[in-house]
Coordinates of C-alpha atoms in Angstrom, one line a residue:
Chain F
M1 CA 0.0 0.0 0.0
R2 CA 2.7 2.5 1.0
A3 CA 5.0 1.5 -1.8
T4 CA 2.3 2.0 -4.5
K5 CA 1.5 5.5 -3.1
R6 CA 5.1 6.5 -3.4
R7 CA 5.4 5.3 -7.0
D8 CA 2.3 7.3 -7.9
D9 CA 3.8 10.4 -6.4
R10 CA 7.0 10.0 -8.4
R11 CA 5.1 9.7 -11.7
A12 CA 2.9 12.7 -10.9
A13 CA 5.8 14.8 -9.7
W14 CA 7.5 14.7 -13.0
W15 CA 4.3 15.9 -14.7
F16 CA 4.0 18.7 -12.1
L17 CA 7.6 19.7 -12.8
L18 CA 7.7 19.2 -16.6
P19 CA 7.1 22.8 -17.8
V20 CA 9.4 24.3 -15.2
L21 CA 12.2 21.8 -15.9
V22 CA 11.9 22.3 -19.7
G23 CA 12.0 26.1 -19.2
F24 CA 14.9 25.9 -16.9
T25 CA 16.9 23.5 -19.1
V26 CA 16.3 25.3 -22.3
F27 CA 16.4 29.0 -21.2
Y28 CA 18.7 28.9 -18.2
G29 CA 20.9 25.8 -18.2
Y30 CA 21.6 25.5 -21.9
P31 CA 22.3 29.3 -22.5
A32 CA 24.5 29.4 -19.4
V33 CA 26.7 26.7 -20.8
R34 CA 26.6 28.3 -24.3
G35 CA 27.5 31.7 -22.8
L36 CA 30.6 30.1 -21.1
W37 CA 31.6 28.6 -24.4
Y38 CA 31.1 31.8 -26.4
S39 CA 33.3 33.7 -23.9
V40 CA 36.3 31.6 -25.0
T41 CA 35.6 31.9 -28.8
D42 CA 35.6 34.6 -31.4
Y43 CA 31.9 34.3 -32.2
T44 CA 30.3 37.1 -34.1
M45 CA 26.9 35.6 -34.9
L46 CA 27.9 35.2 -38.5
N47 CA 30.9 32.9 -38.2
T48 CA 31.3 29.4 -36.7
P49 CA 32.8 30.1 -33.3
S50 CA 36.3 28.8 -32.9
Y51 CA 38.2 28.5 -29.6
V52 CA 40.6 31.3 -28.7
G53 CA 41.4 30.4 -25.1
A54 CA 41.4 33.2 -22.6
E55 CA 42.0 35.9 -25.2
N56 CA 38.7 37.7 -24.7
Y57 CA 39.4 37.9 -21.0
T58 CA 43.0 39.2 -21.4
E59 CA 41.7 41.7 -23.9
L60 CA 39.0 42.9 -21.5
M61 CA 41.6 43.5 -18.8
R62 CA 43.5 45.7 -21.2
D63 CA 40.4 47.4 -22.6
S64 CA 40.2 50.9 -21.1
E65 CA 36.5 51.2 -22.3
F66 CA 35.6 48.2 -20.2
W67 CA 37.2 49.7 -17.1
H68 CA 35.7 53.0 -17.9
S69 CA 32.2 51.4 -18.0
L70 CA 32.8 49.7 -14.7
L71 CA 33.9 53.0 -13.2
V72 CA 30.8 54.8 -14.7
T73 CA 28.6 52.0 -13.3
G74 CA 30.2 52.4 -9.9
W75 CA 29.6 56.2 -9.9
Y76 CA 26.0 55.6 -10.9
V77 CA 25.4 53.0 -8.2
L78 CA 27.0 55.2 -5.6
L79 CA 24.8 58.2 -6.5
N80 CA 21.6 56.2 -7.0
I81 CA 21.8 53.8 -4.1
G82 CA 23.0 56.5 -1.8
S83 CA 20.3 59.0 -2.5
Q84 CA 17.5 56.4 -2.9
T85 CA 18.3 54.6 0.4
I86 CA 18.5 57.7 2.5
L87 CA 15.3 59.2 1.0
A88 CA 13.4 55.9 1.2
L89 CA 14.4 55.4 4.8
G90 CA 13.3 58.8 5.8
L91 CA 10.0 58.5 3.9
A92 CA 9.3 55.0 5.4
A93 CA 10.0 56.3 8.9
L94 CA 7.6 59.2 8.4
M95 CA 4.9 57.0 7.1
H96 CA 5.4 54.5 9.8
R97 CA 5.0 57.1 12.5
L98 CA 2.2 59.1 10.8
T99 CA -0.2 57.0 8.8
R100 CA -1.3 53.6 7.5
S101 CA -3.0 55.0 4.5
V102 CA -3.2 52.6 1.6
V103 CA -4.1 55.4 -0.8
L104 CA -0.8 57.1 0.1
R105 CA 1.2 53.9 -0.4
A106 CA -0.5 53.2 -3.7
T107 CA 0.3 56.8 -4.9
L108 CA 4.0 56.4 -3.9
L109 CA 4.1 53.1 -5.8
L110 CA 3.0 54.6 -9.1
P111 CA 6.4 55.5 -10.5
W112 CA 7.6 52.0 -9.9
L113 CA 4.7 50.5 -12.0
V114 CA 5.7 52.6 -15.1
P115 CA 8.1 51.2 -17.6
N116 CA 11.6 52.6 -17.3
V117 CA 11.3 53.6 -21.0
T118 CA 8.4 55.9 -20.2
I119 CA 10.2 57.3 -17.2
G120 CA 13.2 58.0 -19.4
L121 CA 11.2 59.8 -22.0
L122 CA 9.2 61.7 -19.4
W123 CA 12.3 63.0 -17.7
M124 CA 14.1 63.7 -21.0
W125 CA 11.2 66.1 -21.7
L126 CA 11.2 67.6 -18.2
L127 CA 15.0 68.0 -18.3
D128 CA 15.1 69.3 -21.9
T129 CA 17.7 72.1 -22.3
N130 CA 15.5 74.5 -24.2
L131 CA 11.8 73.8 -23.4
G132 CA 12.0 71.5 -20.3
F133 CA 10.0 72.4 -17.2
L134 CA 13.0 72.2 -14.9
N135 CA 15.1 74.6 -17.0
H136 CA 12.0 76.9 -17.1
L137 CA 12.0 76.8 -13.3
L138 CA 15.7 77.5 -13.2
G139 CA 15.1 80.3 -15.7
T140 CA 12.6 82.1 -13.4
L141 CA 15.3 82.0 -10.7
G142 CA 17.8 83.5 -13.1
L143 CA 19.8 80.3 -13.5
G144 CA 20.6 77.9 -16.3
P145 CA 19.8 76.5 -18.7
V146 CA 21.6 73.3 -17.7
G147 CA 22.1 70.5 -20.3
F148 CA 21.1 67.9 -17.7
L149 CA 21.5 65.0 -20.1
S150 CA 23.8 66.5 -22.7
D151 CA 26.5 67.8 -20.4
A152 CA 29.1 65.1 -19.5
T153 CA 29.3 66.3 -15.9
W154 CA 25.6 66.3 -15.3
A155 CA 24.4 63.3 -17.4
M156 CA 25.1 60.5 -15.0
P157 CA 23.9 62.3 -11.9
S158 CA 20.7 63.2 -13.8
I159 CA 20.2 59.5 -14.7
A160 CA 20.8 58.5 -11.1
A161 CA 18.3 61.2 -10.0
I162 CA 15.7 59.9 -12.5
N163 CA 15.9 56.4 -11.2
T164 CA 16.0 57.6 -7.6
W165 CA 12.7 59.3 -8.4
A166 CA 11.3 56.1 -9.9
Y167 CA 12.4 53.7 -7.2
T168 CA 12.3 55.6 -3.9
G169 CA 8.6 55.0 -3.3
Y170 CA 9.0 51.3 -3.9
T171 CA 12.0 51.0 -1.7
A172 CA 10.3 53.1 1.0
L173 CA 7.3 50.7 1.0
L174 CA 9.6 47.7 1.4
L175 CA 11.3 49.3 4.4
Y176 CA 7.9 50.4 5.7
A177 CA 6.8 46.7 5.6
G178 CA 9.8 45.9 7.7
M179 CA 9.0 48.7 10.1
L180 CA 5.5 47.4 10.7
Q181 CA 7.0 44.3 12.2
I182 CA 8.6 46.3 15.0
P183 CA 6.5 46.1 18.2
Q184 CA 4.5 49.2 18.7
H185 CA 4.9 49.2 22.4
L186 CA 8.6 50.1 22.2
Y187 CA 7.6 53.5 20.8
E188 CA 4.9 54.0 23.4
S189 CA 7.3 53.3 26.3
A190 CA 10.0 55.5 24.7
A191 CA 7.5 58.3 24.3
I192 CA 6.6 58.0 28.0
D193 CA 10.4 58.2 28.8
G194 CA 10.3 61.5 26.9
A195 CA 12.3 60.4 23.8
N196 CA 11.7 62.6 20.7
E197 CA 11.0 61.2 17.2
F198 CA 14.6 61.5 16.1
R199 CA 15.9 59.6 19.1
M200 CA 13.2 56.9 18.6
F201 CA 14.3 56.5 15.0
R202 CA 18.0 56.1 16.0
R203 CA 17.4 53.9 19.0
I204 CA 14.5 51.7 17.9
T205 CA 13.7 51.8 14.2
L206 CA 17.2 51.7 12.8
P207 CA 18.6 48.9 14.9
L208 CA 15.5 46.7 14.6
L209 CA 15.2 47.3 10.9
R210 CA 18.8 46.5 10.2
P211 CA 18.3 43.0 8.6
V212 CA 15.5 44.2 6.4
L213 CA 17.4 47.3 5.5
A214 CA 20.5 45.2 4.6
L215 CA 18.4 42.9 2.4
V216 CA 16.7 45.8 0.6
L217 CA 20.0 47.5 0.1
V218 CA 21.6 44.4 -1.6
V219 CA 18.6 43.8 -3.8
S220 CA 18.6 47.5 -4.9
L221 CA 22.4 47.3 -5.4
I222 CA 22.1 44.3 -7.7
G223 CA 19.3 46.1 -9.7
S224 CA 21.3 49.2 -9.8
F225 CA 24.4 47.5 -11.3
Q226 CA 22.1 46.4 -14.2
I227 CA 21.1 49.9 -15.2
F228 CA 20.2 49.8 -18.9
D229 CA 16.7 51.0 -20.0
T230 CA 17.0 54.6 -18.9
I231 CA 20.4 55.0 -20.5
A232 CA 19.2 53.3 -23.7
V233 CA 16.4 55.8 -24.0
T234 CA 17.9 59.0 -22.8
T235 CA 21.7 59.2 -23.6
K236 CA 22.7 56.0 -25.3
G237 CA 25.9 56.0 -23.4
D238 CA 26.8 59.6 -24.4
P239 CA 28.0 62.3 -23.9
V240 CA 31.5 61.0 -24.7
G241 CA 30.8 57.7 -22.9
A242 CA 29.9 59.4 -19.6
T243 CA 26.9 57.2 -19.2
R244 CA 28.2 54.0 -20.9
A245 CA 27.5 51.7 -18.0
I246 CA 28.6 48.1 -18.1
Y247 CA 25.2 46.7 -19.2
Y248 CA 25.2 49.2 -22.1
F249 CA 28.8 48.3 -22.9
I250 CA 27.9 44.6 -23.2
Y251 CA 24.8 45.4 -25.2
E252 CA 26.8 47.5 -27.7
E253 CA 29.6 44.9 -28.0
A254 CA 27.1 42.2 -28.7
F255 CA 24.4 43.8 -30.9
R256 CA 26.2 46.8 -32.4
F257 CA 29.7 45.4 -33.1
F258 CA 28.7 41.7 -33.0
H259 CA 31.6 40.8 -30.8
L260 CA 29.5 38.1 -29.1
G261 CA 32.4 36.2 -27.6
Y262 CA 33.8 39.4 -26.2
A263 CA 30.4 40.5 -24.8
A264 CA 29.9 37.0 -23.2
A265 CA 33.3 37.4 -21.4
A266 CA 32.3 40.8 -20.2
A267 CA 28.9 39.4 -19.1
I268 CA 30.7 36.8 -17.1
C269 CA 32.7 39.4 -15.3
L270 CA 29.5 41.3 -14.4
A271 CA 28.0 37.9 -13.3
L272 CA 30.9 37.4 -10.9
I273 CA 30.4 40.8 -9.4
L274 CA 26.6 40.2 -9.1
G275 CA 27.2 36.7 -7.9
V276 CA 29.2 38.0 -4.9
L277 CA 26.4 40.4 -4.1
T278 CA 23.8 37.6 -4.5
V279 CA 25.6 35.4 -2.0
I280 CA 25.6 38.2 0.5
Q281 CA 21.9 38.6 -0.3
M282 CA 21.2 35.0 0.5
R283 CA 23.1 35.2 3.8
L284 CA 21.1 38.3 4.8
L285 CA 17.9 36.6 3.7
R286 CA 18.5 33.9 6.2
A287 CA 19.6 36.4 8.8
S288 CA 16.5 38.6 8.4
R289 CA 14.3 35.6 8.8
S290 CA 15.9 34.5 12.1
D291 CA 15.8 38.1 13.5
L292 CA 12.3 39.2 12.6
A293 CA 10.1 36.2 11.8
Chain J
M1 CA 3.8 72.3 26.2
R2 CA 5.0 68.9 25.1
R3 CA 1.8 68.1 23.2
K4 CA 2.3 71.3 21.3
R5 CA 5.8 70.2 20.2
I6 CA 4.5 66.8 19.1
T7 CA 1.8 68.4 16.9
L8 CA 4.4 70.7 15.4
S9 CA 6.6 67.8 14.4
R10 CA 3.6 65.9 13.1
A11 CA 2.6 68.9 11.0
L12 CA 6.2 69.1 9.7
G13 CA 6.1 65.4 8.8
W14 CA 2.8 65.7 6.9
T15 CA 4.3 68.6 5.0
V16 CA 7.2 66.5 3.9
L17 CA 4.9 63.7 2.9
A18 CA 2.8 66.2 0.9
V19 CA 5.9 67.4 -0.9
V20 CA 6.9 63.8 -1.7
V21 CA 3.5 63.1 -3.1
V22 CA 3.6 66.2 -5.3
A23 CA 7.1 65.3 -6.5
S24 CA 5.9 61.8 -7.4
V25 CA 2.8 62.9 -9.2
F26 CA 3.8 66.1 -10.8
P27 CA 5.9 64.6 -13.6
F28 CA 2.9 62.5 -14.6
W29 CA 0.7 65.7 -14.6
W30 CA 3.3 67.4 -16.9
M31 CA 3.3 64.4 -19.2
V32 CA -0.5 64.5 -19.6
R33 CA -0.5 68.3 -19.8
T34 CA 2.0 68.2 -22.7
A35 CA 0.1 65.4 -24.4
L36 CA -3.0 67.7 -24.4
T37 CA -1.0 70.7 -25.9
P38 CA -1.1 71.4 -29.6
A39 CA 2.4 70.9 -31.1
A40 CA 2.2 74.4 -32.6
D41 CA 2.0 75.9 -29.1
M42 CA 5.2 74.2 -27.8
Y43 CA 7.3 77.4 -27.8
T44 CA 4.7 79.7 -26.5
D45 CA 2.8 77.6 -24.0
N46 CA 5.3 75.7 -21.7
S47 CA 4.9 77.0 -18.2
G48 CA 1.2 77.0 -17.1
L49 CA -0.3 74.0 -15.2
L50 CA -2.9 73.7 -17.9
P51 CA -2.6 74.0 -21.7
D52 CA -3.9 77.2 -23.3
H53 CA -5.7 75.3 -26.1
P54 CA -6.2 71.8 -25.0
T55 CA -6.6 69.2 -27.7
I56 CA -6.8 65.4 -28.0
V57 CA -5.2 65.3 -31.5
N58 CA -1.9 63.9 -30.1
F59 CA -3.8 60.9 -28.7
T60 CA -5.8 60.2 -31.8
R61 CA -2.7 60.5 -34.0
V62 CA -0.5 58.1 -31.9
L63 CA -3.4 55.7 -31.8
G64 CA -3.4 55.7 -35.6
L65 CA -6.8 57.2 -35.8
T66 CA -5.9 60.1 -38.1
T67 CA -4.7 60.2 -41.7
E68 CA -0.9 60.6 -42.2
A69 CA -1.4 64.2 -43.4
E70 CA -3.4 65.1 -40.3
A71 CA -0.8 63.5 -38.1
R72 CA 2.0 65.4 -39.8
A73 CA 0.1 68.6 -39.5
A74 CA -0.3 68.0 -35.7
G75 CA 3.5 67.6 -35.3
G76 CA 4.1 63.9 -36.3
S77 CA 7.3 62.9 -38.2
G78 CA 5.3 61.2 -40.9
A79 CA 6.3 57.7 -39.8
H80 CA 3.5 55.2 -39.1
V81 CA 2.6 54.9 -35.4
D82 CA -0.2 52.7 -34.1
F83 CA -0.2 52.6 -30.3
A84 CA -3.5 50.8 -30.2
R85 CA -1.8 47.8 -31.7
Y86 CA 1.3 48.1 -29.4
L87 CA -0.9 48.3 -26.3
L88 CA -2.7 45.2 -27.4
N89 CA 0.6 43.4 -28.0
S90 CA 1.8 44.4 -24.5
I91 CA -1.4 43.2 -22.9
V92 CA -1.2 39.9 -24.7
Y93 CA 2.4 39.5 -23.8
C94 CA 1.7 40.3 -20.1
A95 CA -1.3 38.0 -19.9
L96 CA 0.5 35.1 -21.5
I97 CA 3.5 35.3 -19.3
A98 CA 1.6 36.0 -16.0
G99 CA -1.0 33.3 -16.6
F100 CA 1.2 30.5 -17.7
Q101 CA 4.3 31.3 -15.6
T102 CA 2.2 31.5 -12.4
L103 CA 0.4 28.2 -13.1
F104 CA 3.6 26.3 -14.0
C105 CA 5.5 27.7 -11.0
A106 CA 2.6 26.8 -8.7
M107 CA 2.7 23.3 -10.0
A108 CA 6.4 23.0 -9.5
G109 CA 6.2 24.7 -6.1
Y110 CA 3.5 22.3 -5.0
A111 CA 5.6 19.3 -6.1
F112 CA 8.6 20.5 -4.3
A113 CA 6.6 21.2 -1.1
R114 CA 4.3 18.2 -1.0
L115 CA 5.2 15.3 -3.3
R116 CA 7.8 12.7 -2.5
F117 CA 10.2 11.8 -5.2
P118 CA 13.9 11.0 -5.4
G119 CA 16.3 13.9 -6.0
R120 CA 13.7 16.5 -4.9
D121 CA 16.0 18.7 -2.9
L122 CA 18.8 18.4 -5.4
V123 CA 16.6 19.5 -8.3
F124 CA 15.2 22.3 -6.3
G125 CA 18.7 23.5 -5.3
I126 CA 19.7 23.5 -9.0
L127 CA 16.6 25.5 -10.0
I128 CA 17.3 28.1 -7.3
S129 CA 20.9 28.5 -8.4
A130 CA 19.4 30.2 -11.5
L131 CA 18.6 33.2 -9.2
M132 CA 22.3 33.9 -9.1
V133 CA 22.7 34.2 -12.9
P134 CA 22.2 37.8 -14.1
P135 CA 19.8 38.1 -17.0
I136 CA 22.4 39.6 -19.4
F137 CA 24.4 36.4 -19.2
T138 CA 21.7 34.1 -20.5
L139 CA 20.3 36.9 -22.7
L140 CA 23.0 36.7 -25.4
P141 CA 22.8 32.9 -26.0
N142 CA 19.0 33.0 -25.7
F143 CA 18.9 35.5 -28.5
V144 CA 21.1 33.3 -30.7
F145 CA 18.9 30.3 -29.8
V146 CA 15.7 32.1 -30.6
K147 CA 17.2 33.2 -33.9
E148 CA 18.2 29.6 -34.7
L149 CA 14.6 28.6 -34.0
D150 CA 13.6 31.3 -36.5
L151 CA 11.3 32.9 -33.8
I152 CA 12.7 36.5 -34.1
N153 CA 9.7 38.9 -34.5
T154 CA 7.2 36.4 -33.2
M155 CA 5.2 36.5 -30.0
A156 CA 6.4 33.0 -29.3
G157 CA 10.0 34.1 -29.4
M158 CA 9.3 37.1 -27.1
V159 CA 7.6 35.1 -24.4
A160 CA 9.7 31.9 -24.7
P161 CA 12.3 32.5 -22.0
T162 CA 9.8 33.6 -19.3
I163 CA 6.5 31.8 -20.0
L164 CA 7.5 28.5 -18.5
M165 CA 9.2 29.6 -15.3
T166 CA 11.1 32.1 -13.2
P167 CA 13.2 30.7 -10.3
F168 CA 11.8 33.3 -7.8
A169 CA 8.2 32.3 -8.3
V170 CA 9.0 28.6 -7.8
F171 CA 10.9 29.5 -4.6
F172 CA 8.1 31.8 -3.3
L173 CA 5.2 29.4 -4.0
R174 CA 7.0 26.4 -2.6
Q175 CA 7.5 28.5 0.6
F176 CA 3.8 29.2 0.7
F177 CA 2.7 25.6 0.1
L178 CA 5.0 24.4 2.9
S179 CA 3.2 26.8 5.2
L180 CA -0.3 25.4 4.4
P181 CA -1.8 23.1 7.0
R182 CA -1.6 19.5 5.8
D183 CA -4.8 18.1 7.4
V184 CA -7.2 19.1 4.6
E185 CA -5.0 17.5 2.0
E186 CA -4.6 14.4 4.1
A187 CA -8.3 14.0 4.4
A188 CA -8.6 14.2 0.6
I189 CA -5.9 11.5 0.2
L190 CA -8.0 9.2 2.5
D191 CA -11.0 10.0 0.2
G192 CA -9.0 8.6 -2.7
S193 CA -7.9 11.9 -4.4
G194 CA -4.7 11.8 -6.4
P195 CA -2.1 14.5 -6.5
W196 CA -3.7 16.4 -9.4
G197 CA -7.1 16.4 -7.7
I198 CA -5.7 17.7 -4.5
F199 CA -3.7 20.4 -6.3
W200 CA -6.6 21.7 -8.4
R201 CA -9.4 21.4 -5.9
I202 CA -7.6 22.1 -2.6
A203 CA -4.1 23.6 -2.8
L204 CA -4.8 26.1 -5.6
P205 CA -8.1 27.6 -4.1
M206 CA -6.3 27.9 -0.8
S207 CA -3.5 29.9 -2.3
R208 CA -5.4 32.6 -4.1
G209 CA -3.6 35.4 -2.2
P210 CA 0.0 34.3 -3.1
L211 CA -1.0 33.4 -6.6
I212 CA -2.5 36.9 -7.2
T213 CA 0.6 38.4 -5.7
I214 CA 2.9 36.5 -8.0
G215 CA 0.6 37.1 -11.0
L216 CA 0.4 40.9 -10.4
T217 CA 4.2 41.2 -9.8
T218 CA 4.8 39.3 -13.0
I219 CA 2.4 41.5 -14.9
V220 CA 4.2 44.7 -13.7
W221 CA 7.6 43.4 -14.6
A222 CA 6.4 42.1 -18.0
W223 CA 4.8 45.5 -18.7
K224 CA 8.2 47.1 -18.0
D225 CA 10.2 44.7 -20.1
Y226 CA 12.4 46.4 -22.6
L227 CA 15.8 44.8 -23.6
W228 CA 14.5 41.4 -24.6
P229 CA 11.5 42.5 -26.6
L230 CA 13.7 45.1 -28.2
L231 CA 16.0 42.4 -29.5
V232 CA 13.4 39.9 -30.4
G233 CA 10.2 41.8 -31.2
R234 CA 11.1 45.0 -33.1
S235 CA 8.8 44.4 -36.1
E236 CA 5.7 46.6 -36.4
E237 CA 3.2 43.9 -35.8
N238 CA 4.8 42.4 -32.6
R239 CA 6.1 45.6 -31.1
L240 CA 5.4 46.2 -27.4
V241 CA 4.6 49.6 -26.0
T242 CA 8.1 50.0 -24.5
V243 CA 9.9 49.1 -27.7
A244 CA 7.4 51.3 -29.7
L245 CA 8.2 54.3 -27.5
G246 CA 11.9 53.8 -28.2
V247 CA 11.3 53.6 -31.9
F248 CA 9.0 56.6 -31.9
L249 CA 11.7 58.6 -30.2
Q250 CA 14.2 57.5 -32.8
Q251 CA 11.9 58.4 -35.7
S252 CA 11.3 61.9 -34.3
P253 CA 13.9 64.5 -35.3
N254 CA 16.8 64.8 -32.8
T255 CA 16.9 68.5 -32.7
Q256 CA 13.2 69.0 -32.2
P257 CA 11.6 65.8 -30.8
D258 CA 7.9 65.4 -31.2
W259 CA 7.3 65.9 -27.5
T260 CA 3.5 66.3 -27.7
G261 CA 3.2 62.9 -29.5
L262 CA 5.8 61.3 -27.3
M263 CA 4.0 62.4 -24.2
A264 CA 0.6 61.2 -25.5
A265 CA 2.2 57.8 -26.2
S266 CA 3.8 57.8 -22.8
T267 CA 0.5 58.6 -21.2
L268 CA -1.0 55.6 -23.0
S269 CA 1.8 53.4 -21.7
V270 CA 0.9 54.5 -18.1
L271 CA -2.8 54.1 -18.4
P272 CA -3.1 50.3 -18.1
V273 CA -0.9 50.2 -14.9
L274 CA -2.8 53.1 -13.5
I275 CA -6.0 51.2 -13.9
L276 CA -4.3 48.2 -12.3
L277 CA -3.3 50.4 -9.4
I278 CA -6.7 51.9 -9.0
F279 CA -8.5 48.5 -8.9
M280 CA -5.7 46.3 -7.4
G281 CA -3.8 49.0 -5.4
K282 CA -4.4 47.3 -2.1
R283 CA -3.2 44.0 -3.4
L284 CA -0.2 45.5 -5.0
V285 CA 0.8 47.3 -1.9
Q286 CA 0.3 44.2 0.2
S287 CA 2.3 42.1 -2.3
L288 CA 5.4 44.2 -1.3
N289 CA 5.0 43.0 2.3
F290 CA 5.0 39.5 0.9
T291 CA 7.9 39.6 -1.5
G292 CA 9.9 42.3 0.1
S293 CA 10.4 41.2 3.7
K294 CA 10.3 37.5 3.3

């Protein structure tokens, strides 16, 4: 009796798993192996790939444009994650102490729901040098006009600001969800002890939120490293490569210059960086569960 | 005295929140406002909160409802645009991916949580390892593969990599099925139900919440998809809204982009998710508590 039940389970299980296993094998496993293979070939999508050893990797190490794209990405991540995290933390704390309104939360979520392409276009228009609303505002103050996306100094900070605008609400809601798990009575007793809001934030909210905050930070960091859409719409890596982030570098190598082998090698380098971040994320995921479940 | 200070800080807090809400919403306002402005007014009417001579011609021309001459007269570049079609493509794309992916991942999540078979944990571990692979790495070979299959510029090629699974959904739904109480299912086993019967009649109806969460999140991400559909679905008849916006921008002259048309098209790309937010806002907001902190 028992043995038959087990055998049934086994047969049913493979049917339950069939679509997912096919999807995984064909679109994750197989391309991963293929990508590794391309990275040691001279594949251009038009030739039959032939093995070139570590040549793509040694060339990458010498390629100043590759290093430049990593540097540009780092600059973007620093600006974007820095501003986004601080703003989201402040916003979440304010909401946590003031309101539980679903309408407010839904409103703050709106920019996150909108495609990055739309957001890129929308801000391209707002930041337009001649007719954009922001330069109009600066004009009334007697300043500008600033070429937000066409000036090499301003382009990357502008893109970072655009994405901070788009993702702060979402990040704040994730942090807010974490804050809701903090016992309310801690704040009540702190208030009786005469602590002000700022002190409560530092002594209660921040330490108890730490695991959630760390997790949200790593997830945003991984997303931020993969900045592409906004750049592809607004600046296309320009002016003079100032916004040519690593994802855009790989994209151009593969689909503009058809250096598929070279692009695959660069993608593996990015994968290694993200892999390290993901391992940290997994660790934190476990940590956050034990702390605040 | 103290109460007064508290109300003051609360007032300050609410002021900041109000500023944040205005900052989040104003760009959308400006988008709609520009979309309602005649292209001819662009140089004279660019500061007021409302357009001087509101018009819907920008919407009708990007929806392909006007003749080419009318579209050109209203500021178009003369290239054919039909956002009604692109919107429909995007909706089909999202529905296909969200529907099938959620179902297939629920099936797998259930098998990993409840069924007993050899190698279960090993297979699950391998699936989850895919979470560590950044999309760009599989994107290049997947593009070559879809090209080899001759599926470039087809809906099948566009949905292929995501319609069957995503590791996160399998992980998330397995977590959920593990947390379901077993007794109902065990009663059904005693009644002679097989795994399929239990899955369809008991497990699925009990997990409406998480399924909607995963489905909604998938819809939102699919709606935002850009790079993959850009590579695989650039042709006119399969173009998604995001890809079409990019093409529209390229077609419009660099020195003097067709901003009124672009903003009308942008507004159309926001409309469906806005409707989703209005009707499912509570669910969406709650889904962040699910996916974010767990």
